[in-house]
mmCIF file of C-alpha atoms and ligand atoms in Angstrom:
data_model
loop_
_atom_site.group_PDB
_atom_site.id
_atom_site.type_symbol
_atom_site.label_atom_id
_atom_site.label_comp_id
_atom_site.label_asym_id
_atom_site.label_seq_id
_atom_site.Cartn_x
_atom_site.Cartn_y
_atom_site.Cartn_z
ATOM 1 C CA UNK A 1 0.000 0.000 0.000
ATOM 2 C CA UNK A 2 1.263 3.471 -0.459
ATOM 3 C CA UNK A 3 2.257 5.379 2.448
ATOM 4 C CA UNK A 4 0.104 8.206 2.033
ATOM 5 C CA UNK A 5 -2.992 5.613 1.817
ATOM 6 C CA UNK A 6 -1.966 4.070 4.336
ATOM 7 C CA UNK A 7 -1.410 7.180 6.403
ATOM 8 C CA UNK A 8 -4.764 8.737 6.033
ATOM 9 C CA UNK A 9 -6.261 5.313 6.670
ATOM 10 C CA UNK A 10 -4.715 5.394 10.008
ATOM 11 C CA UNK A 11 -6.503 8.821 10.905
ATOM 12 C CA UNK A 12 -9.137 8.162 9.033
ATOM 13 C CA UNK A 13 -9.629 5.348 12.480
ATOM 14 C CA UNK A 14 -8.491 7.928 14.918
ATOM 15 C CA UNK A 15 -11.063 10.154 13.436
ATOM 16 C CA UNK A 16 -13.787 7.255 14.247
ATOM 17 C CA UNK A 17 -12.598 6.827 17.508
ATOM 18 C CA UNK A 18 -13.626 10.428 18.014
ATOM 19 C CA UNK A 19 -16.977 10.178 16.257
ATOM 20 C CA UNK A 20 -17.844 7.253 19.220
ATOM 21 C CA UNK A 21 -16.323 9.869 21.665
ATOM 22 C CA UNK A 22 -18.601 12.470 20.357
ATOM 23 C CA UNK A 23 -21.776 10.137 19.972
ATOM 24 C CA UNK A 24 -21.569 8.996 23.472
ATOM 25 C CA UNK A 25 -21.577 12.184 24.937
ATOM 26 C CA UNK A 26 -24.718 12.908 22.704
ATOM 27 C CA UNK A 27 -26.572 9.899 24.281
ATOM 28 C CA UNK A 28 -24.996 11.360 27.738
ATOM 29 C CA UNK A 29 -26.696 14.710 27.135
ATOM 30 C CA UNK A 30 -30.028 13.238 25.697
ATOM 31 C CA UNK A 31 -30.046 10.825 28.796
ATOM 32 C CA UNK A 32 -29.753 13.976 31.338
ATOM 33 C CA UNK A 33 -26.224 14.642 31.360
ATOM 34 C CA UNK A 34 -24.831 18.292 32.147
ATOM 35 C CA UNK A 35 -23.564 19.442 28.684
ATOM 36 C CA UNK A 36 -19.177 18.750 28.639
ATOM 37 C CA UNK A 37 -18.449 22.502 27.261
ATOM 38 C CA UNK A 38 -14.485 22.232 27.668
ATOM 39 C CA UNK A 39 -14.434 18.505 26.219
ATOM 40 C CA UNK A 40 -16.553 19.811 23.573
ATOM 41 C CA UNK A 41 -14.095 22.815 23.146
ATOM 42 C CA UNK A 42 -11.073 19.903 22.891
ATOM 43 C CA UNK A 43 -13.084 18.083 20.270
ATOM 44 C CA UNK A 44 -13.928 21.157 18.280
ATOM 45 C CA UNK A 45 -10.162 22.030 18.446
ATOM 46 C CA UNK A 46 -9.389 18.299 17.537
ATOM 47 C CA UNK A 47 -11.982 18.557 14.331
ATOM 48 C CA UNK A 48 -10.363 21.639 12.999
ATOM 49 C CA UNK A 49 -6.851 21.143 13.583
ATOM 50 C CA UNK A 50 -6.250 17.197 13.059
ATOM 51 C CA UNK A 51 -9.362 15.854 11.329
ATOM 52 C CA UNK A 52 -9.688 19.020 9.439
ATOM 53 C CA UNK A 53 -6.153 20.703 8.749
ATOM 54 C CA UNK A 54 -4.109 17.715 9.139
ATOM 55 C CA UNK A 55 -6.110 15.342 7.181
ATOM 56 C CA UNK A 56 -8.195 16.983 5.067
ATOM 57 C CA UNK A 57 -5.743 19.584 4.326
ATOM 58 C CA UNK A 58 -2.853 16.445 3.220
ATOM 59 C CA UNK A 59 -5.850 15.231 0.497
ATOM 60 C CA UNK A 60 -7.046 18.834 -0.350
ATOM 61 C CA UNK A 61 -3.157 19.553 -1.373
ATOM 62 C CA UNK A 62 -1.180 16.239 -2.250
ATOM 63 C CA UNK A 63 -3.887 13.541 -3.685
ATOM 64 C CA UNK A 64 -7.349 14.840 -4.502
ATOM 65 C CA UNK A 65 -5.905 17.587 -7.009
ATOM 66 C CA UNK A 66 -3.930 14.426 -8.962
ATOM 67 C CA UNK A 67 -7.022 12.687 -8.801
ATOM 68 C CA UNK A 68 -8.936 15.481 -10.277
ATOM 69 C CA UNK A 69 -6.304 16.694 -12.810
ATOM 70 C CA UNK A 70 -5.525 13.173 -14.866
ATOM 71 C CA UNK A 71 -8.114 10.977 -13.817
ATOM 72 C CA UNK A 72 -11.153 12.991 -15.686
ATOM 73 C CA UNK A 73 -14.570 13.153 -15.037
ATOM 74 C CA UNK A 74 -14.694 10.511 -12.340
ATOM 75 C CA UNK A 75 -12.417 11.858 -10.659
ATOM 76 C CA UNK A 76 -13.890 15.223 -10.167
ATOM 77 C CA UNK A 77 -16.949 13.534 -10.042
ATOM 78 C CA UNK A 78 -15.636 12.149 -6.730
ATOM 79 C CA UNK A 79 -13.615 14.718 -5.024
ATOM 80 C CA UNK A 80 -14.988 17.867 -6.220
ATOM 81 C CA UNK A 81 -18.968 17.594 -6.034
ATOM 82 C CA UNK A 82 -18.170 14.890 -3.422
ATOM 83 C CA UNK A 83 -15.594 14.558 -1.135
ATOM 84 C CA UNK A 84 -14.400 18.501 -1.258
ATOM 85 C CA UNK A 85 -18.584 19.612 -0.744
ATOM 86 C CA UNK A 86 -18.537 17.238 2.351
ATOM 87 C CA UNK A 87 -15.689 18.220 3.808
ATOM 88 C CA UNK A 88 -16.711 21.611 3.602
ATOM 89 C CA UNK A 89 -20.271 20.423 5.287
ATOM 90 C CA UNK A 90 -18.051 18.933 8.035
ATOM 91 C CA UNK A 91 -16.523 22.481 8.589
ATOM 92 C CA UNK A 92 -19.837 24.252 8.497
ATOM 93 C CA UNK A 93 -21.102 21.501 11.438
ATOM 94 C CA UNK A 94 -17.961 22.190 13.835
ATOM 95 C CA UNK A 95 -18.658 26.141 13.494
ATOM 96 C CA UNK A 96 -22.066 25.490 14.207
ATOM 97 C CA UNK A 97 -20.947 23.697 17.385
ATOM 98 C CA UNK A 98 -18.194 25.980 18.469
ATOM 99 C CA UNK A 99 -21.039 29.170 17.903
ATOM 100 C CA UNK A 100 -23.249 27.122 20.271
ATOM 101 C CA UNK A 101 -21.210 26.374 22.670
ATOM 102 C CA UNK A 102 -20.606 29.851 22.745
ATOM 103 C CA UNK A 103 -23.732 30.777 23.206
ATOM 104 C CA UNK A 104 -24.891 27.862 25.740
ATOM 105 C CA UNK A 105 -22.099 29.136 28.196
ATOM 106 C CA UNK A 106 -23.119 32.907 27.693
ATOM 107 C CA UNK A 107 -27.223 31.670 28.522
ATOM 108 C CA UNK A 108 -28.032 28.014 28.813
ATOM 109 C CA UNK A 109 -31.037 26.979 27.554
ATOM 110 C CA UNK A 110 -32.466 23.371 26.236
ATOM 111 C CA UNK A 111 -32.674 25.427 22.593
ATOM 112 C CA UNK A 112 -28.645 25.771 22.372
ATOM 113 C CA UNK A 113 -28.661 22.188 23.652
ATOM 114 C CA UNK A 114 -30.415 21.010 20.664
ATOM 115 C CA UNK A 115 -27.887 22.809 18.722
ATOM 116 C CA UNK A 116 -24.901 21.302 20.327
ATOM 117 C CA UNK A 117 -26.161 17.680 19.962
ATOM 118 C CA UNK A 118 -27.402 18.568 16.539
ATOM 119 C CA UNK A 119 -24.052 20.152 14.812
ATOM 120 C CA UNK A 120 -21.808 17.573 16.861
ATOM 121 C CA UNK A 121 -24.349 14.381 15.683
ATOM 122 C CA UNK A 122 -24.250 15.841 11.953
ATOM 123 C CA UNK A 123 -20.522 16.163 12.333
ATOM 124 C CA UNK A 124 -19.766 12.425 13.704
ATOM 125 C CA UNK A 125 -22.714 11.086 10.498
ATOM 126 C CA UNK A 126 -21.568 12.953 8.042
ATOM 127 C CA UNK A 127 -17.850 12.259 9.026
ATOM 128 C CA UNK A 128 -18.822 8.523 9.258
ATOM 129 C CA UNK A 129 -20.576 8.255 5.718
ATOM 130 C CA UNK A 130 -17.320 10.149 4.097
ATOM 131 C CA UNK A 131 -14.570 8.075 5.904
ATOM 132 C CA UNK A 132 -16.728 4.863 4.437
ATOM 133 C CA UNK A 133 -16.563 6.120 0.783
ATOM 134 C CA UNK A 134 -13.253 7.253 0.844
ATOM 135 C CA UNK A 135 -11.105 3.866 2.177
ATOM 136 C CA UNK A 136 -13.948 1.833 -0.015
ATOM 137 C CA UNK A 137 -14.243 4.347 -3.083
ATOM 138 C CA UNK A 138 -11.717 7.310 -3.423
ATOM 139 C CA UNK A 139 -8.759 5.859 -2.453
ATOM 140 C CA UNK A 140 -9.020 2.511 -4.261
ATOM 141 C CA UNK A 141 -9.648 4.732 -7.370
ATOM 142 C CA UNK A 142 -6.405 7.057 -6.652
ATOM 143 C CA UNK A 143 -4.357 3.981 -6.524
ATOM 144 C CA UNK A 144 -5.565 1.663 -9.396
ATOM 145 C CA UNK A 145 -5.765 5.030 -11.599
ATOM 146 C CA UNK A 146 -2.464 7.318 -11.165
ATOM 147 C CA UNK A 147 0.538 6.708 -12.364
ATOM 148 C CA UNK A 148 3.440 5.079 -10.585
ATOM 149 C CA UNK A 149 5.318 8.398 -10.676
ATOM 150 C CA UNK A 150 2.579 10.756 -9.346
ATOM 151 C CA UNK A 151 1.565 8.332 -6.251
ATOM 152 C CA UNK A 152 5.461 8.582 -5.274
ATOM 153 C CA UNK A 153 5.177 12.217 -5.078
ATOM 154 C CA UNK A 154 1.879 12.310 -3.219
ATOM 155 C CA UNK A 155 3.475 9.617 -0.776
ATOM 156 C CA UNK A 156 6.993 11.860 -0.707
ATOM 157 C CA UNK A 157 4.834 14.878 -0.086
ATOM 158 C CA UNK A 158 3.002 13.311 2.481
ATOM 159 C CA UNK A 159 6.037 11.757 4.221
ATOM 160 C CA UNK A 160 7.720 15.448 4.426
ATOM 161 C CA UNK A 161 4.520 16.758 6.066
ATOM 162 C CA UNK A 162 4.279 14.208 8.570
ATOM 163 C CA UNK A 163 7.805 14.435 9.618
ATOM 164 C CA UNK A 164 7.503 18.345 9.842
ATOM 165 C CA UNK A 165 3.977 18.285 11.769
ATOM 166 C CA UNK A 166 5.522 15.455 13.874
ATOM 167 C CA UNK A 167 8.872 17.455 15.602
ATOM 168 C CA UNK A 168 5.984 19.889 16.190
ATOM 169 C CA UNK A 169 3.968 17.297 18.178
ATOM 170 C CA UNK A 170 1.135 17.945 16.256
ATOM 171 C CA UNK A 171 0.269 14.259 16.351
ATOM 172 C CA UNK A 172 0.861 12.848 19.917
ATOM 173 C CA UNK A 173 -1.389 16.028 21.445
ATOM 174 C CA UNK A 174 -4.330 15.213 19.452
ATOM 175 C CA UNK A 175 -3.893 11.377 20.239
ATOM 176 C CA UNK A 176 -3.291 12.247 23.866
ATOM 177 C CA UNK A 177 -6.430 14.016 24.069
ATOM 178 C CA UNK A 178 -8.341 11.453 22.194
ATOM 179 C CA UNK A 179 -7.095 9.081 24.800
ATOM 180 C CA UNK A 180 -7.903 10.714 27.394
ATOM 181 C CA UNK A 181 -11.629 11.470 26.026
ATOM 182 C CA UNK A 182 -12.041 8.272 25.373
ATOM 183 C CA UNK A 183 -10.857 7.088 28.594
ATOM 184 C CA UNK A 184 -13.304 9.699 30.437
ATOM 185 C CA UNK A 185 -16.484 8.329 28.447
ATOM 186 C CA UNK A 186 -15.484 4.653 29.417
ATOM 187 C CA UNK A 187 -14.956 3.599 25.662
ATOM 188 C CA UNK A 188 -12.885 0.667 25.045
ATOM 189 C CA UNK A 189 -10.368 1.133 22.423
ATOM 190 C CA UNK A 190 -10.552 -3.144 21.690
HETATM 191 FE FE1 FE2 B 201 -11.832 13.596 2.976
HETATM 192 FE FE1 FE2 B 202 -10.215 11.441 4.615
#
């Protein structure tokens, strides 16, 4: 498998892992919980910087503009009125939850509630339903379809970036604090 692939794979299941954080502190809240504001604050923070900028951002720059460049009108088929308009939904769901968050904390109210469980529960379905088509669909595609050549760049590319984001720690704070929310909400990692 090529290491970029392979790579996104892997945070494509850390990016799960967070989706059953983030579900089971839905239930919590719909079964009478108080609602988590500074693990939600982690988990918006986790969304836009790892799941978002860090993965996303690796596939928005290195693979999905190969794909959509020499693989025709599959390919942009795919990625642009597809994976690009659903990551963007993704983005519009944490900003809904970080503005109500906001807004809970300022005046509580079983309103802003709704709108916490609602952006965070169309974040962790929509997230879901993308990860699923990508490892079954997009990335299958990228790798039967571009050349040799141009899948050694994206994988050198996306080497280089890992290494850099790495020495900045980039990775082992998000997985810390995806170990520690998972931990917290008593989910078993087996
Ligand atoms: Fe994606
Ligand atoms: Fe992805």
């Amino acid at each position: 498998m090529n290491y970029c692939i392979e790579v996104m794979k892997e945070e494509h299941a850390n990016i799960k892992r967070m989706v059953t954080v983030i579900r089971q502190i839905c239930c919590n809240i719909l079964e009478g919980s108080e609602v988590p504001v500074s693990d939600f604050r982690n988990i918006t923070d986790f969304i836009k910087n790892y799941a978002d900028h860090h993965h996303h951002g690796k596939e928005e720059a290195f693979l999905f503009p190969e794909m959509v460049s020499r693989l025709g009108k599959t390919a942009d088929n795919l990625v642009t009125h597809g994976m690009l308009v659903e990551h963007n939904l993704g983005r519009n769901y944490n900003m809904g939850l970080g503005m109500a968050l906001n807004a809970y904390e300022a005046s509580p109210s079983t309103q802003l509630k709704l709108d916490i469980v609602g952006n965070a529960f169309g974040y962790a379905y929509v997230l879901s339903e993308h990860i699923l088509k990508e490892n079954n669909v997009v990335y299958p595609f990228a790798e039967k379809n571009l050349p040799a050549e141009i899948l050694d760049k994206v994988n050198e590319d996306s080497k280089k970036y890992e290494e850099e984001t790495m020495l900045k720690g980039v990775q082992r704070h998000y997985l810390d604090m995806l170990e520690s929310l998972e931990k917290k909400y008593g989910i078993s990692m087996l």
